[in-house]
Coordinates of C-alpha atoms in Angstrom, one line a residue:
M233 CA -17.6 -18.3 13.8
A234 CA -20.6 -18.5 11.5
E235 CA -21.2 -15.7 9.1
S236 CA -24.5 -14.7 10.8
E237 CA -22.6 -14.4 14.0
V238 CA -19.9 -11.9 12.8
D239 CA -20.3 -8.7 14.7
L240 CA -19.4 -5.9 12.2
E241 CA -19.8 -3.4 15.0
A242 CA -17.0 -5.0 17.0
E243 CA -14.0 -2.8 18.1
Q244 CA -11.7 -4.1 15.4
Y245 CA -14.1 -3.1 12.6
E246 CA -14.6 0.3 14.1
K247 CA -10.8 0.8 14.1
H248 CA -10.6 -0.4 10.5
R249 CA -13.3 2.2 9.7
E250 CA -11.5 5.0 11.6
A251 CA -8.3 4.1 9.7
G252 CA -10.3 4.4 6.5
R253 CA -11.8 7.7 7.4
I254 CA -8.4 9.2 8.1
L255 CA -7.0 7.7 5.0
S256 CA -9.7 9.0 2.7
Q257 CA -9.0 12.6 3.8
V258 CA -5.3 12.2 3.6
R259 CA -5.4 10.7 0.1
E260 CA -7.4 13.6 -1.3
E261 CA -5.3 16.3 0.5
T262 CA -2.1 14.6 -0.7
A263 CA -3.2 14.1 -4.3
D264 CA -4.2 17.8 -4.5
R265 CA -0.6 18.8 -3.6
V266 CA 1.0 16.8 -6.5
D267 CA 2.2 19.0 -9.3
V268 CA 5.1 19.5 -11.6
G269 CA 8.1 20.7 -9.6
V270 CA 6.9 19.5 -6.2
S271 CA 9.2 17.4 -4.1
H272 CA 8.6 13.6 -3.7
L273 CA 9.9 13.8 -0.1
E274 CA 7.7 16.8 0.7
I275 CA 4.6 14.9 -0.5
A276 CA 5.5 11.7 1.4
E277 CA 6.3 13.6 4.6
F278 CA 3.1 15.7 4.3
A279 CA 0.9 12.6 4.0
E280 CA 2.7 10.7 6.9
E281 CA 2.5 13.7 9.2
R282 CA -1.1 14.4 8.3
I283 CA -2.1 10.8 9.2
R284 CA -0.6 11.3 12.7
E285 CA -2.4 14.7 13.1
L286 CA -5.7 13.0 12.4
G287 CA -5.1 10.3 15.0
G288 CA -3.7 7.4 13.0
E289 CA -0.2 6.0 12.2
P290 CA 1.2 5.3 8.8
A291 CA 0.7 1.5 8.0
F292 CA 3.7 1.7 5.6
P293 CA 5.8 4.4 3.9
V294 CA 3.9 6.4 1.3
N295 CA 4.6 4.8 -2.0
I296 CA 5.2 7.3 -4.8
S297 CA 5.5 5.3 -8.1
I298 CA 6.4 7.1 -11.3
D299 CA 5.6 6.0 -14.9
E300 CA 6.8 2.4 -15.2
E301 CA 7.0 1.9 -11.4
A302 CA 4.1 0.1 -9.8
A303 CA 5.0 -0.4 -6.1
H304 CA 7.5 -0.1 -3.3
A305 CA 9.0 3.3 -4.3
T306 CA 9.3 5.8 -1.5
P307 CA 11.7 8.8 -1.1
A308 CA 15.2 8.2 0.3
I309 CA 16.7 10.3 3.1
D310 CA 17.3 13.8 1.6
D311 CA 15.7 12.8 -1.7
E312 CA 15.7 15.7 -4.1
S313 CA 13.4 14.2 -6.8
T314 CA 10.6 16.4 -8.1
F315 CA 7.6 15.5 -10.2
G316 CA 7.6 16.1 -13.9
E317 CA 5.0 15.4 -16.6
E318 CA 4.6 11.9 -15.4
M319 CA 2.0 9.3 -14.3
I320 CA 2.2 9.2 -10.5
N321 CA 0.6 6.6 -8.2
L322 CA 0.2 7.4 -4.5
D323 CA -0.3 4.3 -2.3
I324 CA -1.0 5.2 1.3
G325 CA -1.9 3.2 4.4
V326 CA -3.1 4.0 7.9
H327 CA -3.5 1.9 11.0
V328 CA -5.3 2.5 14.3
D329 CA -3.9 0.1 17.0
G330 CA -2.7 -2.2 14.2
W331 CA -6.1 -2.3 12.3
L332 CA -5.5 -1.2 8.8
A333 CA -6.8 0.6 5.8
D334 CA -5.0 0.8 2.4
T335 CA -5.8 3.1 -0.6
A336 CA -4.2 4.3 -3.8
I337 CA -4.9 6.9 -6.5
T338 CA -3.2 7.9 -9.8
V339 CA -2.4 11.5 -10.4
D340 CA -1.9 11.8 -14.1
L341 CA 0.4 14.6 -15.2
S342 CA 1.5 12.7 -18.3
G343 CA -1.5 13.3 -20.6
N344 CA -2.8 9.7 -20.5
P345 CA -6.1 10.0 -18.7
E346 CA -7.6 6.8 -20.2
L347 CA -5.0 4.7 -18.5
A348 CA -5.8 6.2 -15.1
E349 CA -9.5 5.8 -15.8
A350 CA -9.0 2.1 -16.6
S351 CA -7.8 1.2 -13.2
E352 CA -10.4 3.4 -11.5
Q353 CA -13.3 1.9 -13.5
A354 CA -11.9 -1.6 -12.9
L355 CA -12.0 -1.0 -9.2
E356 CA -15.6 0.2 -9.3
A357 CA -16.6 -2.9 -11.3
A358 CA -14.9 -5.2 -8.7
I359 CA -16.6 -3.5 -5.8
D360 CA -20.0 -3.9 -7.5
V361 CA -19.7 -7.7 -7.4
I362 CA -18.4 -8.1 -3.9
E363 CA -20.8 -9.9 -1.5
P364 CA -20.6 -13.0 0.7
G365 CA -19.9 -16.0 -1.3
V366 CA -18.3 -14.3 -4.3
D367 CA -15.2 -16.0 -5.7
T368 CA -12.0 -13.9 -5.9
G369 CA -11.5 -15.3 -9.4
D370 CA -14.7 -13.7 -10.5
I371 CA -13.5 -10.3 -9.0
G372 CA -10.4 -10.7 -11.0
A373 CA -12.4 -11.4 -14.1
E374 CA -14.3 -8.1 -13.7
I375 CA -11.0 -6.2 -13.3
E376 CA -9.5 -7.8 -16.3
D377 CA -12.6 -7.3 -18.5
V378 CA -12.7 -3.5 -17.8
I379 CA -9.0 -3.0 -18.3
D380 CA -9.0 -5.0 -21.5
G381 CA -11.9 -2.9 -22.7
Y382 CA -9.8 0.2 -22.5
G383 CA -7.1 -1.5 -24.6
F384 CA -4.6 -2.0 -21.8
N385 CA -3.3 -4.9 -19.7
P386 CA -3.9 -5.7 -16.0
V387 CA -0.7 -6.2 -14.1
V388 CA -1.2 -9.9 -13.4
N389 CA 1.6 -10.5 -10.9
L390 CA 0.3 -7.9 -8.4
T391 CA -2.9 -8.6 -6.4
G392 CA -5.2 -7.2 -3.9
H393 CA -4.9 -8.7 -0.4
G394 CA -6.4 -9.2 3.0
L395 CA -5.6 -6.9 5.8
G396 CA -4.8 -8.4 9.2
H397 CA -3.9 -7.1 12.6
W398 CA -0.4 -5.6 12.2
E399 CA -0.3 -7.4 8.9
Q400 CA -0.4 -5.4 5.7
H401 CA -0.6 -8.3 3.3
T402 CA -2.5 -11.5 4.3
S403 CA -4.9 -13.9 2.7
P404 CA -6.9 -13.9 0.5
N405 CA -5.2 -12.6 -2.6
I406 CA -7.5 -10.7 -5.0
P407 CA -6.2 -11.3 -8.5
N408 CA -6.3 -8.6 -11.2
R409 CA -7.4 -11.2 -13.8
A410 CA -9.7 -14.2 -14.1
V411 CA -8.4 -17.3 -12.3
S412 CA -10.1 -20.7 -12.2
Q413 CA -9.4 -21.4 -8.5
G414 CA -10.0 -18.5 -6.3
V415 CA -11.3 -18.4 -2.7
T416 CA -14.7 -17.4 -1.4
L417 CA -15.1 -14.1 0.5
E418 CA -17.1 -14.2 3.7
V419 CA -18.8 -11.7 6.0
G420 CA -16.2 -9.9 8.0
D421 CA -13.4 -10.2 5.6
V422 CA -11.3 -7.0 5.2
V423 CA -9.6 -6.8 1.9
A424 CA -7.8 -4.2 -0.3
I425 CA -8.8 -4.3 -4.0
E426 CA -6.2 -2.7 -6.2
P427 CA -6.3 -2.9 -9.9
F428 CA -3.2 -1.9 -11.8
A429 CA -3.5 -1.1 -15.5
T430 CA -0.6 -0.7 -17.9
D431 CA 0.3 -0.1 -21.6
G432 CA 3.1 -2.6 -21.1
G433 CA 3.1 -6.4 -21.1
G434 CA 1.3 -6.7 -17.7
K435 CA 4.1 -8.2 -15.5
V436 CA 6.4 -6.3 -13.2
T437 CA 9.9 -7.2 -12.2
E438 CA 12.2 -6.1 -9.3
G439 CA 14.4 -3.1 -9.8
S440 CA 17.6 -2.3 -7.9
K441 CA 16.3 0.4 -5.6
E442 CA 15.2 -0.6 -2.1
E443 CA 14.0 1.9 0.5
I444 CA 11.2 -0.1 2.3
F445 CA 11.9 -2.9 4.8
S446 CA 10.0 -5.0 7.4
L447 CA 11.0 -7.1 10.3
Q448 CA 11.6 -10.8 9.4
N449 CA 13.4 -12.4 12.4
E450 CA 14.1 -10.7 15.7
R451 CA 17.5 -11.6 16.9
S452 CA 20.5 -10.0 18.7
V453 CA 22.9 -7.9 16.7
R454 CA 26.3 -6.4 17.7
N455 CA 26.5 -3.2 15.8
R456 CA 25.3 -0.2 17.8
Q457 CA 23.3 1.5 15.0
A458 CA 21.7 -1.9 14.1
R459 CA 20.7 -2.4 17.7
E460 CA 19.2 1.1 17.9
A461 CA 17.3 0.6 14.7
L462 CA 16.0 -2.9 15.8
A463 CA 14.7 -1.4 19.1
Q464 CA 12.7 1.2 17.2
I465 CA 11.5 -1.3 14.6
T466 CA 10.2 -3.8 17.1
E467 CA 8.6 -1.1 19.4
E468 CA 7.1 1.3 16.7
F469 CA 6.6 -0.6 13.5
R470 CA 6.4 -4.3 14.7
T471 CA 5.7 -6.3 11.5
L472 CA 4.6 -3.4 9.4
P473 CA 6.8 -2.0 6.6
F474 CA 9.0 1.1 7.3
A475 CA 11.3 3.4 5.4
T476 CA 15.0 4.0 5.8
R477 CA 14.2 7.6 6.5
W478 CA 12.0 6.7 9.4
L479 CA 14.9 5.3 11.4
E480 CA 16.3 7.6 14.2
T481 CA 19.8 6.1 14.5
D482 CA 22.7 8.2 13.2
R483 CA 23.6 5.9 10.3
P484 CA 20.3 4.2 9.2
E485 CA 21.7 2.9 5.8
L486 CA 24.5 1.1 7.7
A487 CA 22.1 -0.2 10.3
L488 CA 19.8 -1.7 7.6
R489 CA 22.7 -3.3 5.7
R490 CA 23.7 -5.0 8.9
L491 CA 20.1 -6.1 9.8
K492 CA 19.5 -7.3 6.3
A493 CA 22.7 -9.3 6.2
S494 CA 21.8 -10.9 9.5
G495 CA 18.3 -11.9 8.2
V496 CA 16.6 -9.6 10.6
V497 CA 14.8 -7.4 8.1
H498 CA 13.5 -8.1 4.6
G499 CA 13.7 -5.4 1.8
Y500 CA 11.1 -4.6 -0.8
P501 CA 12.7 -3.7 -4.2
V502 CA 10.8 -1.3 -6.4
L503 CA 8.5 -3.2 -8.8
K504 CA 8.4 -1.9 -12.3
E505 CA 7.1 -2.5 -15.8
D506 CA 9.5 -2.2 -18.8
D507 CA 11.1 1.2 -19.3
G508 CA 9.0 3.5 -21.4
C509 CA 5.7 2.0 -20.1
L510 CA 3.1 3.5 -17.8
V511 CA 1.2 2.0 -14.8
S512 CA -1.9 3.3 -13.2
Q513 CA -3.4 2.1 -9.9
K514 CA -6.6 2.6 -7.9
E515 CA -7.3 1.0 -4.5
H516 CA -9.9 0.9 -1.8
T517 CA -10.3 -1.1 1.4
I518 CA -13.6 -2.9 1.9
I519 CA -15.3 -4.9 4.6
V520 CA -17.6 -7.7 3.3
T521 CA -21.0 -7.3 4.9
H522 CA -24.2 -9.4 4.9
G523 CA -25.6 -7.5 2.0
G524 CA -22.5 -6.7 0.0
C525 CA -19.6 -4.6 1.1
E526 CA -18.7 -1.4 2.9
V527 CA -15.9 0.8 1.4
T528 CA -13.9 2.2 4.3
T529 CA -11.6 4.5 2.2
E530 CA -14.2 6.1 0.0

């Protein structure tokens, strides 16, 4: 379909917008509840339930990343962790009938406001240049320039991404640094822009903790708990990520071990900078329009 023929009032875009409206409210309400001594699990469950109350569904488990953590951290079943004087990133997603919105915010309790500001200002600079025909490498250059200006590093092996139908991460990738061969955004593209700034080296690695999974290959399994979990996954979450604590079978950890060993599900280890470093994040979802872009999660 030619750009001029893209109907930005079509049902799918209205559902992206509705997901964004819900998500904007939930992000602000959730961030307001974060404080020293508050439970991680309480915050995650509040946000996920609030999404449902407002008419959406969580697109993935609420990510609560602390200090050097950048992504894929979510509370375990009966998690007793509480917030300290830390840098906290909340990454939250909503879908309406599989059409998604994705957003993130840093709540700084660590006393490092400039690091949080760096990712926020980088996001604003990126949004300012988005229009039909812009190269994603140029968006990355804007992000990198702002974060460098604060004296920090962008996390270069994490990127923004497209949002598809029942797909949380799809093309195109939106780099957090300048690249020479990007792709061109077109009218109707729905993408999440998410700068990460760090006082570390700018590359994250996989940790050992894993609480988020998604369906990889649907196949028969013999274990009862694994069968029960798989039935819930395929019906409720489809291809979207889910948390161990979301599973309703009586032994969810066992079920996931069996499903992972059989290649049915894929796990997402926590991604983190070096110990002692801090990471901030800010993210919005945008729709590329004829005259620029529309921020659905503002």
